Coordinates of C-alpha atoms and ligand atoms in Angstrom, one line a residue:
X1 CA -73.1 -92.8 -72.2
X2 CA -72.4 -92.1 -68.5
X3 CA -75.4 -91.2 -66.3
X4 CA -74.3 -87.5 -66.3
X5 CA -74.1 -87.5 -70.1
X6 CA -77.6 -89.1 -70.5
X7 CA -79.0 -86.6 -68.0
X8 CA -77.5 -83.6 -69.8
X9 CA -78.8 -84.8 -73.1
X10 CA -82.3 -85.3 -71.6
X11 CA -82.2 -81.8 -70.2
X12 CA -81.8 -80.3 -73.7
X13 CA -84.7 -82.2 -75.1
X14 CA -87.0 -81.5 -72.1
X15 CA -86.2 -77.7 -71.9
X16 CA -87.3 -77.2 -75.6
X17 CA -90.9 -77.7 -74.5
X18 CA -93.0 -74.9 -73.1
X19 CA -93.9 -77.2 -70.2
X20 CA -90.3 -76.7 -68.9
X21 CA -91.0 -73.0 -68.3
X22 CA -92.3 -71.4 -65.1
X23 CA -95.9 -70.3 -65.1
X24 CA -95.0 -67.5 -62.7
X25 CA -93.8 -64.3 -64.5
X26 CA -90.4 -62.7 -64.2
X27 CA -91.8 -59.5 -62.7
X28 CA -90.9 -57.2 -65.6
X29 CA -94.6 -56.9 -66.4
X30 CA -94.7 -54.7 -63.2
X31 CA -92.8 -52.0 -65.2
X32 CA -93.5 -50.1 -68.3
X33 CA -90.8 -48.3 -70.4
X34 CA -91.3 -44.6 -70.6
X35 CA -92.1 -43.2 -74.0
X36 CA -90.3 -40.1 -75.2
X37 CA -92.1 -38.2 -77.9
X38 CA -89.0 -36.0 -78.5
X39 CA -86.1 -38.4 -78.5
X40 CA -83.5 -36.2 -80.3
X41 CA -81.6 -39.3 -81.4
X42 CA -81.9 -41.8 -84.3
X43 CA -81.3 -45.5 -84.8
X44 CA -77.7 -44.9 -85.9
X45 CA -76.8 -43.0 -82.7
X46 CA -77.6 -45.9 -80.3
X47 CA -74.6 -47.6 -78.6
X48 CA -74.8 -50.8 -76.6
X49 CA -71.1 -50.7 -75.6
X50 CA -71.0 -52.4 -72.3
X51 CA -68.4 -53.9 -69.9
X52 CA -68.1 -57.1 -67.9
X53 CA -65.1 -58.0 -65.8
X54 CA -63.1 -55.2 -67.4
X55 CA -63.8 -56.3 -71.0
X56 CA -65.7 -54.3 -73.5
X57 CA -68.6 -55.8 -75.5
X58 CA -70.7 -54.4 -78.3
X59 CA -74.0 -55.7 -76.9
X60 CA -74.7 -56.7 -73.2
X61 CA -76.0 -60.2 -73.9
X62 CA -74.4 -63.3 -72.3
X63 CA -75.2 -66.8 -73.6
X64 CA -75.8 -68.7 -70.4
X65 CA -74.1 -72.0 -69.4
X66 CA -75.9 -74.9 -71.0
X67 CA -74.2 -77.8 -72.4
X68 CA -71.2 -80.1 -72.8
X69 CA -70.5 -83.7 -71.9
X70 CA -72.2 -85.7 -74.6
X71 CA -72.1 -86.1 -78.4
X72 CA -74.8 -83.7 -79.4
X73 CA -73.3 -81.1 -77.1
X74 CA -70.2 -81.0 -79.2
X75 CA -72.1 -79.7 -82.2
X76 CA -74.3 -77.3 -80.2
X77 CA -71.2 -75.9 -78.4
X78 CA -69.4 -75.5 -81.7
X79 CA -72.3 -73.5 -83.2
X80 CA -72.8 -71.3 -80.1
X81 CA -69.0 -70.6 -80.0
X82 CA -68.9 -69.7 -83.7
X83 CA -71.8 -67.3 -83.2
X84 CA -70.2 -65.8 -80.1
X85 CA -66.8 -65.3 -81.9
X86 CA -68.5 -63.6 -84.8
X87 CA -70.5 -61.1 -82.6
X88 CA -68.1 -60.7 -79.6
X89 CA -70.7 -62.2 -77.3
X90 CA -69.7 -63.8 -74.0
X91 CA -70.6 -67.4 -73.4
X92 CA -70.6 -70.0 -70.6
X93 CA -70.1 -73.7 -71.3
X94 CA -72.3 -76.2 -69.4
X95 CA -71.2 -78.0 -66.3
X96 CA -67.7 -79.5 -66.8
X97 CA -68.3 -82.2 -64.2
X98 CA -68.8 -84.9 -66.9
X99 CA -65.4 -84.0 -68.3
X100 CA -63.7 -84.2 -65.0
X101 CA -65.2 -87.6 -64.4
X102 CA -64.4 -88.9 -67.9
X103 CA -61.9 -87.3 -70.2
X104 CA -63.8 -88.8 -73.2
X105 CA -66.1 -85.8 -72.8
X106 CA -63.4 -83.2 -73.1
X107 CA -63.9 -82.6 -76.8
X108 CA -67.4 -81.2 -76.3
X109 CA -65.8 -78.4 -74.3
X110 CA -62.4 -77.9 -76.0
X111 CA -64.3 -77.4 -79.4
X112 CA -65.5 -74.1 -77.9
X113 CA -62.1 -72.5 -77.8
X114 CA -61.2 -74.0 -81.2
X115 CA -64.2 -72.2 -82.7
X116 CA -63.9 -69.0 -80.6
X117 CA -60.3 -68.1 -80.1
X118 CA -61.0 -64.5 -79.1
X119 CA -64.4 -64.8 -77.3
X120 CA -65.0 -64.4 -73.6
X121 CA -65.7 -67.9 -72.4
X122 CA -66.6 -69.0 -68.9
X123 CA -66.0 -72.4 -67.3
X124 CA -68.7 -74.0 -65.3
X125 CA -68.9 -76.2 -62.2
X126 CA -71.6 -76.9 -59.6
X127 CA -71.4 -75.6 -56.1
X128 CA -71.9 -79.2 -54.8
X129 CA -68.6 -80.1 -56.5
X130 CA -66.7 -77.6 -54.4
X131 CA -67.6 -79.1 -51.1
X132 CA -64.4 -80.0 -49.4
X133 CA -62.4 -78.0 -51.9
X134 CA -61.6 -78.6 -55.6
X135 CA -58.2 -80.2 -56.4
X136 CA -55.6 -78.1 -58.1
X137 CA -55.7 -80.5 -61.0
X138 CA -59.4 -80.2 -61.5
X139 CA -59.3 -76.4 -61.2
X140 CA -56.5 -76.2 -63.8
X141 CA -58.3 -78.7 -66.1
X142 CA -61.6 -76.7 -66.3
X143 CA -59.7 -73.5 -67.0
X144 CA -57.1 -74.7 -69.4
X145 CA -59.4 -77.0 -71.5
X146 CA -61.2 -73.9 -72.8
X147 CA -58.7 -71.2 -71.7
X148 CA -61.4 -69.8 -69.6
X149 CA -61.7 -66.0 -68.9
X150 CA -63.8 -66.7 -65.8
X151 CA -65.3 -69.6 -63.8
X152 CA -69.1 -69.7 -63.3
X153 CA -70.2 -71.7 -60.2
X154 CA -73.9 -72.7 -60.4
X155 CA -76.1 -73.0 -57.4
X156 CA -79.1 -75.3 -57.9
X157 CA -80.3 -76.8 -54.6
X158 CA -83.9 -77.0 -55.9
X159 CA -82.9 -79.0 -58.9
X160 CA -80.7 -81.3 -56.8
X161 CA -83.5 -82.0 -54.4
X162 CA -86.0 -82.9 -57.1
X163 CA -83.5 -84.9 -59.2
X164 CA -83.5 -88.6 -58.2
X165 CA -79.7 -88.7 -58.4
X166 CA -79.2 -85.2 -57.0
X167 CA -76.4 -84.2 -54.6
X168 CA -78.4 -83.2 -51.5
X169 CA -75.5 -82.1 -49.2
X170 CA -75.2 -78.3 -49.4
X171 CA -73.1 -77.4 -46.3
X172 CA -69.6 -76.4 -47.3
X173 CA -70.5 -74.8 -50.7
X174 CA -69.8 -71.3 -49.5
X175 CA -66.4 -72.3 -48.1
X176 CA -65.7 -74.1 -51.4
X177 CA -66.5 -70.9 -53.3
X178 CA -64.2 -68.9 -51.0
X179 CA -61.4 -71.3 -51.6
X180 CA -62.0 -71.2 -55.3
X181 CA -61.9 -67.4 -55.4
X182 CA -58.6 -67.5 -53.5
X183 CA -56.8 -70.0 -55.8
X184 CA -58.4 -69.4 -59.2
X185 CA -56.3 -67.5 -61.7
X186 CA -59.6 -66.1 -63.2
X187 CA -62.5 -64.3 -61.6
X188 CA -65.6 -66.1 -60.2
X189 CA -69.2 -65.5 -61.3
X190 CA -71.9 -67.2 -59.3
X191 CA -75.3 -68.0 -60.8
X192 CA -78.5 -69.8 -59.9
X193 CA -80.2 -71.9 -62.5
X194 CA -83.7 -70.4 -62.3
X195 CA -84.7 -70.0 -58.7
X196 CA -82.9 -66.7 -58.1
X197 CA -80.2 -65.1 -56.0
X198 CA -81.4 -62.4 -53.6
X199 CA -79.3 -59.8 -51.7
X200 CA -78.8 -62.0 -48.6
X201 CA -77.2 -64.7 -50.6
X202 CA -75.4 -62.2 -52.8
X203 CA -73.8 -60.5 -49.7
X204 CA -72.3 -63.9 -48.5
X205 CA -71.0 -64.6 -52.0
X206 CA -69.4 -61.1 -52.4
X207 CA -67.7 -61.6 -49.0
X208 CA -66.3 -64.8 -50.3
X209 CA -64.6 -63.0 -53.2
X210 CA -67.1 -63.4 -56.0
X211 CA -67.0 -60.6 -58.6
X212 CA -70.2 -61.1 -60.6
X213 CA -73.7 -62.3 -59.5
X214 CA -75.9 -63.8 -62.2
X215 CA -79.4 -63.8 -60.7
X216 CA -81.0 -66.5 -62.8
X217 CA -84.4 -66.0 -61.2
X218 CA -88.0 -67.3 -61.7
X219 CA -89.8 -66.6 -64.9
X220 CA -88.0 -68.7 -67.4
X221 CA -86.7 -72.3 -67.3
X222 CA -88.0 -74.2 -64.2
X223 CA -85.6 -77.0 -63.2
X224 CA -88.2 -78.4 -61.0
X225 CA -90.5 -78.8 -64.0
X226 CA -87.6 -80.3 -66.1
X227 CA -86.7 -82.8 -63.5
X228 CA -90.3 -83.7 -62.9
X229 CA -90.8 -84.3 -66.6
X230 CA -87.7 -86.6 -66.6
X231 CA -89.1 -88.6 -63.7
X232 CA -92.6 -88.9 -65.2
X233 CA -91.0 -90.2 -68.5
X234 CA -90.1 -93.2 -66.4
X235 CA -93.6 -93.6 -64.9
X236 CA -96.8 -94.3 -66.8
X237 CA -100.1 -92.5 -65.9
X238 CA -101.6 -95.9 -64.9
X239 CA -98.7 -96.5 -62.5
X240 CA -99.4 -93.2 -60.8
X241 CA -103.2 -93.6 -60.9
X242 CA -103.1 -97.0 -59.3
X243 CA -100.6 -96.2 -56.6
X244 CA -101.5 -93.8 -53.7
X245 CA -97.9 -93.1 -52.6
X246 CA -96.7 -92.5 -56.2
X247 CA -99.7 -90.0 -56.6
X248 CA -98.6 -88.3 -53.4
X249 CA -95.0 -88.1 -54.5
X250 CA -96.0 -86.6 -57.8
X251 CA -98.2 -84.0 -56.2
X252 CA -95.5 -83.2 -53.7
X253 CA -93.0 -82.6 -56.6
X254 CA -95.5 -80.5 -58.5
X255 CA -95.8 -78.2 -55.5
X256 CA -92.1 -77.2 -56.2
X257 CA -92.8 -76.3 -59.8
X258 CA -93.2 -72.6 -59.1
X259 CA -90.6 -72.4 -56.3
X260 CA -88.1 -69.6 -56.2
X261 CA -87.5 -65.8 -56.3
X262 CA -88.5 -63.9 -59.4
X263 CA -85.9 -62.3 -61.5
X264 CA -87.2 -58.8 -60.8
X265 CA -87.5 -59.5 -57.0
X266 CA -83.8 -60.4 -57.1
X267 CA -82.8 -57.4 -59.1
X268 CA -84.7 -55.0 -56.8
X269 CA -83.1 -56.7 -53.8
X270 CA -79.6 -56.6 -55.2
X271 CA -79.9 -53.0 -56.1
X272 CA -80.3 -52.2 -52.4
X273 CA -76.8 -53.5 -51.7
X274 CA -74.6 -50.5 -50.8
X275 CA -71.7 -52.1 -52.6
X276 CA -73.5 -51.5 -55.9
X277 CA -70.4 -50.2 -57.6
X278 CA -68.1 -53.0 -56.4
X279 CA -69.7 -55.9 -58.3
X280 CA -71.5 -56.6 -61.5
X281 CA -75.0 -58.0 -61.9
X282 CA -76.1 -60.2 -64.7
X283 CA -79.9 -60.4 -65.0
X284 CA -81.2 -63.8 -66.2
X285 CA -84.1 -66.2 -65.8
X286 CA -86.9 -65.7 -68.3
X287 CA -85.3 -62.8 -70.3
X288 CA -87.1 -63.4 -73.6
X289 CA -86.8 -60.2 -75.6
X290 CA -85.2 -56.8 -75.7
X291 CA -87.9 -55.1 -73.6
X292 CA -87.0 -57.4 -70.7
X293 CA -83.3 -56.7 -71.3
X294 CA -83.7 -52.9 -71.2
X295 CA -86.0 -53.0 -68.1
X296 CA -83.4 -55.2 -66.4
X297 CA -80.7 -52.5 -67.1
X298 CA -83.0 -49.8 -65.8
X299 CA -83.3 -51.8 -62.6
X300 CA -79.5 -52.1 -62.1
X301 CA -78.3 -55.0 -64.3
X302 CA -75.0 -54.5 -66.2
X303 CA -75.6 -57.4 -68.6
X304 CA -78.4 -59.9 -69.3
X305 CA -78.1 -63.6 -70.0
X306 CA -80.3 -66.0 -71.9
X307 CA -80.3 -69.8 -72.0
X308 CA -83.4 -71.7 -73.3
X309 CA -84.3 -69.5 -76.3
X310 CA -80.8 -70.0 -77.7
X311 CA -80.8 -73.8 -77.6
X312 CA -84.3 -73.8 -78.9
X313 CA -83.7 -71.7 -82.0
X314 CA -80.4 -73.5 -82.7
X315 CA -82.1 -76.9 -82.6
X316 CA -85.0 -75.7 -84.7
X317 CA -83.3 -73.4 -87.2
X318 CA -79.6 -73.9 -86.9
X319 CA -76.9 -71.3 -86.7
X320 CA -78.6 -69.1 -89.4
X321 CA -81.7 -69.0 -87.2
X322 CA -79.6 -68.0 -84.2
X323 CA -78.1 -65.2 -86.2
X324 CA -81.5 -64.0 -87.3
X325 CA -82.8 -64.2 -83.7
X326 CA -79.9 -62.0 -82.5
X327 CA -80.4 -59.4 -85.3
X328 CA -84.1 -59.1 -84.4
X329 CA -83.4 -58.8 -80.7
X330 CA -80.8 -56.1 -81.4
X331 CA -83.2 -54.3 -83.8
X332 CA -85.9 -54.3 -81.1
X333 CA -83.4 -53.0 -78.5
X334 CA -82.3 -50.2 -80.8
X335 CA -85.9 -49.2 -81.5
X336 CA -86.7 -49.1 -77.8
X337 CA -83.6 -47.0 -76.9
X338 CA -84.6 -44.6 -79.6
X339 CA -88.2 -44.3 -78.2
X340 CA -86.7 -43.8 -74.7
X341 CA -84.4 -41.1 -76.1
X342 CA -81.4 -42.8 -74.6
X343 CA -78.3 -43.1 -76.9
X344 CA -76.1 -45.2 -74.6
X345 CA -76.7 -48.3 -72.7
X346 CA -74.8 -47.1 -69.7
X347 CA -77.2 -44.1 -69.3
X348 CA -80.3 -46.3 -68.7
X349 CA -81.7 -45.9 -65.2
X350 CA -84.9 -46.0 -63.2
X351 CA -85.9 -42.7 -64.8
X352 CA -86.9 -44.6 -67.9
X353 CA -89.4 -47.1 -66.3
X354 CA -92.8 -46.5 -64.8
X355 CA -94.0 -49.0 -62.1
X356 CA -97.4 -50.3 -62.8
X357 CA -99.7 -50.5 -59.8
X358 CA -102.7 -52.6 -60.6
Ligands
LIG1 C1 -80.5 -77.1 -71.8 C2 -80.1 -76.4 -70.6 C3 -79.0 -76.9 -69.9 C4 -78.4 -76.1 -68.8 N1 -77.3 -76.6 -68.1 C5 -76.7 -75.8 -67.2 C6 -75.4 -76.1 -66.7 O1 -74.8 -77.1 -67.1 N2 -74.8 -75.2 -65.8 C7 -75.5 -74.1 -65.4 O2 -74.9 -73.3 -64.7 N3 -76.7 -73.8 -65.9 C8 -77.3 -74.6 -66.8 N4 -78.6 -74.2 -67.3 C9 -79.3 -73.1 -66.7 C10 -79.2 -71.8 -67.5 O3 -77.8 -71.4 -67.6 C11 -80.0 -70.7 -66.9 O4 -79.5 -70.3 -65.7 C12 -81.5 -71.1 -66.8 O5 -81.9 -71.9 -67.8 C13 -82.4 -69.8 -66.7 O6 -82.3 -69.1 -67.9 P1 -83.5 -69.1 -69.1 O7 -84.8 -68.8 -68.4 O8 -83.1 -68.1 -70.1 O9 -83.5 -70.5 -69.6 C14 -79.1 -74.9 -68.4 C15 -80.2 -74.5 -69.1 C16 -80.7 -75.2 -70.2 C17 -81.9 -74.6 -70.9

């Protein structure tokens, strides 16, 4: 396996553990949903019809970019794609860098379109890979391999800085995104990977031609924690205990474990952008149940996205477990909408949440 494949495989194993998650909360706990004792609607009246990039979906849930580029990823991607095809759920594949560097990894991505001929599928590439511009060949390859409906560019400076083999040059990423938006045949979504995109970054991305911002803020998977766990797998406790500089290095890395902007801080900050109607917001980073999802929409999100819980349930309980997880999530969402007295997803607003001052 190439070093990228090994790393991507390690990431799946490490993110399954609770230690990979931020201790800091998303911020949704600062809000309470407003109970309506006279809802005047029933479970059957609730509609989650929602739109993203001009396409209609039955439920506003996006499966975040996660995997591809190694053997196990082929099966995981096949299962996620089958699930997304069945329920008309949009889905982003993991970084396609491994496939561009070694065509042997293509299958783990192409399987997605084989299993989901009609689903909305997004390609994925790192901002670092856009520095200096992407070749026309690479651009065509990432799109055509999965007949992508959009390209997701992930920004992950925190992870790159903690990762021993990280790409630590970040100047030129915005220019690369601008070029990509100009030449790509499909729209561009930009996401973080867990440390959040606030309004100042979003403004620069929107000016560069980006159509959708996926916040991916603090409160869920912490890439600093994941990378730190990967490093510590290679070091024994004794090595650290007996070596002062290793100890210092470990402590220094630990101080970044909780770094980033919370999901709710980012949502509140994006909401203030006057261009509100000209772009779409995906809320992600620590979205763990339907209450988070509905609060996110009240705070301005058009869609929500989830990563870690999907791979976790899939690994532990297979595709049947994933289906059950989805039904339960949808059931909870339907019950909440009924208790709010809101029949349609698009009618959710700040009127349905109460800020908690404690
Ligand atoms: C196993 C795993 C692999 C991931 N790989 C990628 C990736 O290749 N590209 C990317 O944009 N994000 C990747 N992510 C980040 C997620 O898309 C998401 O932004 C982040 O995990 C926060 O969401 P969560 O709190 O729901 O996990 C990965 C996440 C997980 C759990």
